[in-house]
Coordinates of C-alpha atoms in Angstrom, one line a residue:
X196 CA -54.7 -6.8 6.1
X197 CA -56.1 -3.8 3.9
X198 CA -56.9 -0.5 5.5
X199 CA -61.0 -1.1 3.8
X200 CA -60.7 -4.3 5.9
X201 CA -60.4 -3.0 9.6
X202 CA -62.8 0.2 8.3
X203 CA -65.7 -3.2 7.5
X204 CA -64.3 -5.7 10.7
X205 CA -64.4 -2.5 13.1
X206 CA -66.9 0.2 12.4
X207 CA -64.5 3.2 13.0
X208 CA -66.0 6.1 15.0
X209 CA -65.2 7.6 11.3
X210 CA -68.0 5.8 9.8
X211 CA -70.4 5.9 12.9
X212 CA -73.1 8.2 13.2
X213 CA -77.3 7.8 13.1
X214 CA -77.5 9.1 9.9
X215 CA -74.7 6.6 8.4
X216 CA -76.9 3.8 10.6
X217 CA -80.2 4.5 9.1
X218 CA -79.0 4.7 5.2
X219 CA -77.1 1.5 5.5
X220 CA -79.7 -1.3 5.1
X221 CA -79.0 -5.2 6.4
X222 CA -78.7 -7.4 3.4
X223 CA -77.7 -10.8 5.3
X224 CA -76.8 -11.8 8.9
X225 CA -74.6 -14.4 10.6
X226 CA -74.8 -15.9 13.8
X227 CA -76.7 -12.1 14.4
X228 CA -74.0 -10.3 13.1
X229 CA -75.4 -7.9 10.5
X230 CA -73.7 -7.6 6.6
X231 CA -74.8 -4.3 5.4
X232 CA -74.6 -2.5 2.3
X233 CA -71.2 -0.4 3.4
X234 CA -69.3 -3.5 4.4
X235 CA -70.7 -4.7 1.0
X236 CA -68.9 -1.5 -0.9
X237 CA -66.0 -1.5 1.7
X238 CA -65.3 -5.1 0.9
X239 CA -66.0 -5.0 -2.6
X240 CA -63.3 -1.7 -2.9
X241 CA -60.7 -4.0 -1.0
X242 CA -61.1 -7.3 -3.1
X243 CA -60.5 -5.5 -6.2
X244 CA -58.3 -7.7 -8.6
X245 CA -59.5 -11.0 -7.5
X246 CA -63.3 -10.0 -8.3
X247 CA -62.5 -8.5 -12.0
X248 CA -62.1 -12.1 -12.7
X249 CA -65.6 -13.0 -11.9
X250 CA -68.8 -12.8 -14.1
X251 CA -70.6 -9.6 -13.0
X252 CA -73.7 -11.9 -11.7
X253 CA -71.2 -13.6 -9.4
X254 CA -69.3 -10.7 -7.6
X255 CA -72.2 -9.8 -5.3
X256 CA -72.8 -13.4 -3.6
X257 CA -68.4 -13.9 -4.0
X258 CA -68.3 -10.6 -1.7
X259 CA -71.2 -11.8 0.6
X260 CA -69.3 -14.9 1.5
X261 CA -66.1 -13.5 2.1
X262 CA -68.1 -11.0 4.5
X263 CA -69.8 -14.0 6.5
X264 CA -65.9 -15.5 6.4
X265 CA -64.5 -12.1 7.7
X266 CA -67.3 -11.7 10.5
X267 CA -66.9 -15.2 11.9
X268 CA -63.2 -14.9 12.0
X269 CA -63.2 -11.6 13.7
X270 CA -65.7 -13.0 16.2
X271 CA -63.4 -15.7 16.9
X272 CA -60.6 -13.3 17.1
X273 CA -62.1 -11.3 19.9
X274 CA -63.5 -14.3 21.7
X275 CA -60.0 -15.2 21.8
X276 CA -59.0 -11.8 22.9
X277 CA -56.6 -10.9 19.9
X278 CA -58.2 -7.1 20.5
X279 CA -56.7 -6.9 23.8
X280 CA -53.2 -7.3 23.0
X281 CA -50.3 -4.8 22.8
X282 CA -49.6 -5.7 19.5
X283 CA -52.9 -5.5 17.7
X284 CA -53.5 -2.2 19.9
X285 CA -50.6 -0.6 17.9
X286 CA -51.5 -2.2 14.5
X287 CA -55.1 -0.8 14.9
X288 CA -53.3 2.6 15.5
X289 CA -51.6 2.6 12.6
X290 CA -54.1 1.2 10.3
X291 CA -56.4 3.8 11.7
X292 CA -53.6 6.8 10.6
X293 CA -53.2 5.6 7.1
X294 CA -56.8 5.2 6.5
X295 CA -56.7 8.8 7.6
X296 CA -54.4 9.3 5.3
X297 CA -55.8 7.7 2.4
X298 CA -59.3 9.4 3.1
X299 CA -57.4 12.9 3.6
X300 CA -55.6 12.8 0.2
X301 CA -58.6 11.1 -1.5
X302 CA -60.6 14.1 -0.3
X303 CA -58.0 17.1 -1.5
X304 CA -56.8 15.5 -4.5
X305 CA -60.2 15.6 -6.0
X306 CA -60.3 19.0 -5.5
X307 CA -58.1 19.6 -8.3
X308 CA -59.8 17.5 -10.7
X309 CA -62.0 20.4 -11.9
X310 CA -62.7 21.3 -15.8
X311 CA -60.6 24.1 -16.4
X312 CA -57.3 22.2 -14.7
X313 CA -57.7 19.4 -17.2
X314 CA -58.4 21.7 -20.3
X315 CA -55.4 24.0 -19.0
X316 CA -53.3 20.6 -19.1
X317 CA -54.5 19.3 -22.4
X318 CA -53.4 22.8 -23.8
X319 CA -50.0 23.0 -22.4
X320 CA -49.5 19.5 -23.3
X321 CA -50.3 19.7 -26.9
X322 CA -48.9 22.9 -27.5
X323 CA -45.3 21.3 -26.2
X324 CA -45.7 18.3 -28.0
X325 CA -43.6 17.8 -31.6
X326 CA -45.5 17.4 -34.8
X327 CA -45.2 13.3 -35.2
X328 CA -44.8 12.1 -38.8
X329 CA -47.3 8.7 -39.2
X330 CA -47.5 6.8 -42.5
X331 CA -49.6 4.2 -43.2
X332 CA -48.1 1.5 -45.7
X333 CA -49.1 -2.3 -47.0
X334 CA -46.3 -4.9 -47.0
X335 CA -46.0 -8.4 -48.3
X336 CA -44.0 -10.2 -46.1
X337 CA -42.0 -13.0 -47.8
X338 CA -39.2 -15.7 -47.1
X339 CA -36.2 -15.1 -48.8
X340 CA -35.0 -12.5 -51.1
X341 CA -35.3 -14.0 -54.5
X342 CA -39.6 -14.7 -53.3
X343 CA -39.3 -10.5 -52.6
X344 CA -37.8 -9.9 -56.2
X345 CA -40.8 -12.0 -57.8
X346 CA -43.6 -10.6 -56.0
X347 CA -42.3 -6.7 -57.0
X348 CA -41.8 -8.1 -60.7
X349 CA -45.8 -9.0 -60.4
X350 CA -46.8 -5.5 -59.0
X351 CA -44.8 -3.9 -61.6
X352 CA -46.9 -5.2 -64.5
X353 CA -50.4 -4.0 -63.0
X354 CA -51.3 -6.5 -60.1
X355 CA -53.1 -5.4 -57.2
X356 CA -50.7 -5.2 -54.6
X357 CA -53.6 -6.3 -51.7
X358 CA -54.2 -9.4 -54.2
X359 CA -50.5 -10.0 -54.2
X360 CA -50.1 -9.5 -50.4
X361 CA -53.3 -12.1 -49.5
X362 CA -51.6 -14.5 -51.7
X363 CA -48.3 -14.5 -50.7
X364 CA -47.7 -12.5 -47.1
X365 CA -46.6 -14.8 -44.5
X366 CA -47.5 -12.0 -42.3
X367 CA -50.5 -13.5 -40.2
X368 CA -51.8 -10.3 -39.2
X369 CA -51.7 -7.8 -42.2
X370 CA -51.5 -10.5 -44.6
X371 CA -55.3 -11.7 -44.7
X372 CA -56.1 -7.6 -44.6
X373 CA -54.5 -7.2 -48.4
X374 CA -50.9 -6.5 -46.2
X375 CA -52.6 -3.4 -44.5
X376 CA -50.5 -1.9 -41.5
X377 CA -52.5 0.9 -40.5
X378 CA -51.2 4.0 -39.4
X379 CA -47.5 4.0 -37.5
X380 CA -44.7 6.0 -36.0
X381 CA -40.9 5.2 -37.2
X382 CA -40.6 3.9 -33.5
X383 CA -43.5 1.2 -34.1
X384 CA -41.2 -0.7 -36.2
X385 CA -37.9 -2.2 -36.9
X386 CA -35.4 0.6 -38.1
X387 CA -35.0 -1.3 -41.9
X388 CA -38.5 -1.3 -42.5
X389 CA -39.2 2.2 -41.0
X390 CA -36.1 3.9 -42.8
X391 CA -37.9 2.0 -46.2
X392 CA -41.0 3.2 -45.9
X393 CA -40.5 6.6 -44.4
X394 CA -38.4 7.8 -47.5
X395 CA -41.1 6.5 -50.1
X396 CA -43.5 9.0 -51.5
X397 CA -47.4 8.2 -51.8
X398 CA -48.1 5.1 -54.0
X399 CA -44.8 4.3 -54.5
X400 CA -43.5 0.5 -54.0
X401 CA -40.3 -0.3 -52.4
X402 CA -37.6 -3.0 -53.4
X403 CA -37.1 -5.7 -51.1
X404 CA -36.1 -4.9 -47.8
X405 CA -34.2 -7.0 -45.2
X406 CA -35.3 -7.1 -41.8
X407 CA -35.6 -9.9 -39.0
X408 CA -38.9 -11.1 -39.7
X409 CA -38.0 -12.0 -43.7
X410 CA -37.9 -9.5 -46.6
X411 CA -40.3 -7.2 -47.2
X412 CA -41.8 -5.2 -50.0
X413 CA -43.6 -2.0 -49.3
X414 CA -46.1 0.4 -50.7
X415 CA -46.9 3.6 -48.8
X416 CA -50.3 4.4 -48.9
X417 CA -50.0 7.9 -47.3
X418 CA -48.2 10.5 -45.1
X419 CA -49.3 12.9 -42.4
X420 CA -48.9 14.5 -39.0
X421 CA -49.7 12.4 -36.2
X422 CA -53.5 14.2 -35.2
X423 CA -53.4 15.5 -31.6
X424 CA -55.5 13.1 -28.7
X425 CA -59.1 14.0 -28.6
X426 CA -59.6 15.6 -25.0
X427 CA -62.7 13.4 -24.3
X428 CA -60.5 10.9 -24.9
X429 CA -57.6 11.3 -22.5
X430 CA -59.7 12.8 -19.7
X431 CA -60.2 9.9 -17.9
X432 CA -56.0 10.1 -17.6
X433 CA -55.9 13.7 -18.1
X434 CA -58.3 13.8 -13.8
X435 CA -56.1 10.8 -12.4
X436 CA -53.0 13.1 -12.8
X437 CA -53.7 15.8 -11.8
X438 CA -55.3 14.1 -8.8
X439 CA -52.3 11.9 -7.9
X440 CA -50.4 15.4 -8.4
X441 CA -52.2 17.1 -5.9
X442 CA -51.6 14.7 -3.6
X443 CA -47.9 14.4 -4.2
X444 CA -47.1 18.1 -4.0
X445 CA -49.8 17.7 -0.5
X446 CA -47.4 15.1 1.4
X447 CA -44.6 16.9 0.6
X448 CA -45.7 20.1 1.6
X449 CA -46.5 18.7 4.9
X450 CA -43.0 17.0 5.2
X451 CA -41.1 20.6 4.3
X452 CA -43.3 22.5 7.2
X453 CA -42.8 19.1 9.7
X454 CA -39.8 19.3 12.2
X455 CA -38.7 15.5 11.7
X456 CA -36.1 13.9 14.2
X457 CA -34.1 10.8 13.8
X458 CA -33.3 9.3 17.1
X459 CA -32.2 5.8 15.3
X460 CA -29.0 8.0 13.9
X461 CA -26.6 9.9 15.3
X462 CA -27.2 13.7 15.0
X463 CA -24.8 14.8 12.3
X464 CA -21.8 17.4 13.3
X465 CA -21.7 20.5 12.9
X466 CA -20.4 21.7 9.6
X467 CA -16.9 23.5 11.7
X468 CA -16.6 20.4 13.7
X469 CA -16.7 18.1 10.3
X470 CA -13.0 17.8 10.5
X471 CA -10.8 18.3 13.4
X472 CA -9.2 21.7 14.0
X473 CA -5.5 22.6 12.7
X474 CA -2.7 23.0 14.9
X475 CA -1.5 26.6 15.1
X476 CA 1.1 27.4 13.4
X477 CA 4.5 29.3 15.1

């Protein structure tokens, strides 16, 4: 069971408080038992995955069932006494200490998601990253070599190599767009393709190139440096980082200052009593 899921089935002392009580407004009831608008949120943060899947008018009555659900089977749990057991004593314990946890971490590693961390970030990044050649070529994607030969023979007495591609490509993505590949990175494609276009100059047309997919005739459109990401654009990733790094560098600051004892192992030996002592010699 989820951490959200004991906060929602039993109202931690963490959560408790007059002021919490009287913002946090009954939406449904059963057998008395109140569903509020924080087991609503709690619930809703826990089911995550499984209510992405649902239309948006859906999710709030899908969450409201599986609240009514959860209360009745936590009432039957404590009728039956599961609370009073050893067991569920210590997994409440520890449930309790990681949604500590969570909450803790949550708390401090949003304190480092301010504007001037991110922009500092951005900077360093870009400023260490490698200028990227992109090109962005056509291609008419063909059969067999001899199809290759006779489509280059066409675009060497005038035709329009996006006609020539739409009529002949058996590429079913570019082929429909006039053989049109966009803008790429060597790595985006297969070396014999990449190595082909790569060495052409603008406007130029390649001869037939082999790869896995068929053969291949190329015309590169256009060169340039990869543009940097647009901040606004990789914020979003830019906050999560350095948020899940403030929490990493958190826990294990606290495990460097803890003492931390293994009493499952044996303590190791001394680093002079690692091997037994040498006889003395006459």
């Amino acid at each position: 069971m989820s951490s959200a899921r004991f906060i929602a089935v039993l109202g931690f002392a963490l959560l408790a408080g007059p002021a919490f009580a009287q913002a946090d407004k009954v939406v449904a009831k059963v057998d008395g038992i109140a569903i509020t608008e924080k087991d609503i949120q709690l619930a809703t943060e826990d089911l995550g995955e499984r209510l992405a899947q649902l239309p948006e008018e859906r999710k709030r009555d899908e969450v409201i069932n599986y609240l009514v659900d959860l209360k009745l089977g936590a009432k039957a749990a404590a009728e039956a006494k599961i609370g009073d057991t050893p067991d569920f004593a210590a997994r409440l314990a520890y449930y309790r200490e990681k949604v500590l946890l969570d909450e803790y971490l949550t708390r401090e590693g949003k304190k480092a998601v301010t504007p001037e961390a991110a922009k500092k970030l951005f900077d360093d990044t870009t400023k260490a990253m490698a200028p990227e050649e992109e090109a962005h070529a056509r291609h008419i994607l063909v059969e067999d070599e001899a199809q290759a030969k006779a489509a280059v023979e066409r675009l060497k007495k005038g035709e329009d190599f996006a006609k020539v591609a739409a009529e002949l490509s058996k590429d079913p993505g570019s082929g429909k767009e006039g053989g049109d590949l966009g803008w790429f990175t060597k790595d985006r494609m297969v070396p014999e393709f990449a190595e082909a276009a790569f060495k052409l100059k603008k406007g130029e047309v390649s001869e037939p190139v082999k790869s896995q997919f068929g053969w291949h005739v190329i015309k590169l459109e256009d060169k340039r440096s990869k543009p940097l990401p647009d901040f606004a654009a990789v914020k979003p990733q830019i906050d999560q980082y350095l948020e899940r790094k403030a929490q990493q560098d958190l826990v294990l600051a606290m495990r460097e200052k803890a003492k931390v004892e293994r009493l499952d192992k044996p303590a190791s030996p001394a680093p002079d009593a690692a091997k037994p002592a040498e006889p003395k010699k006459n």
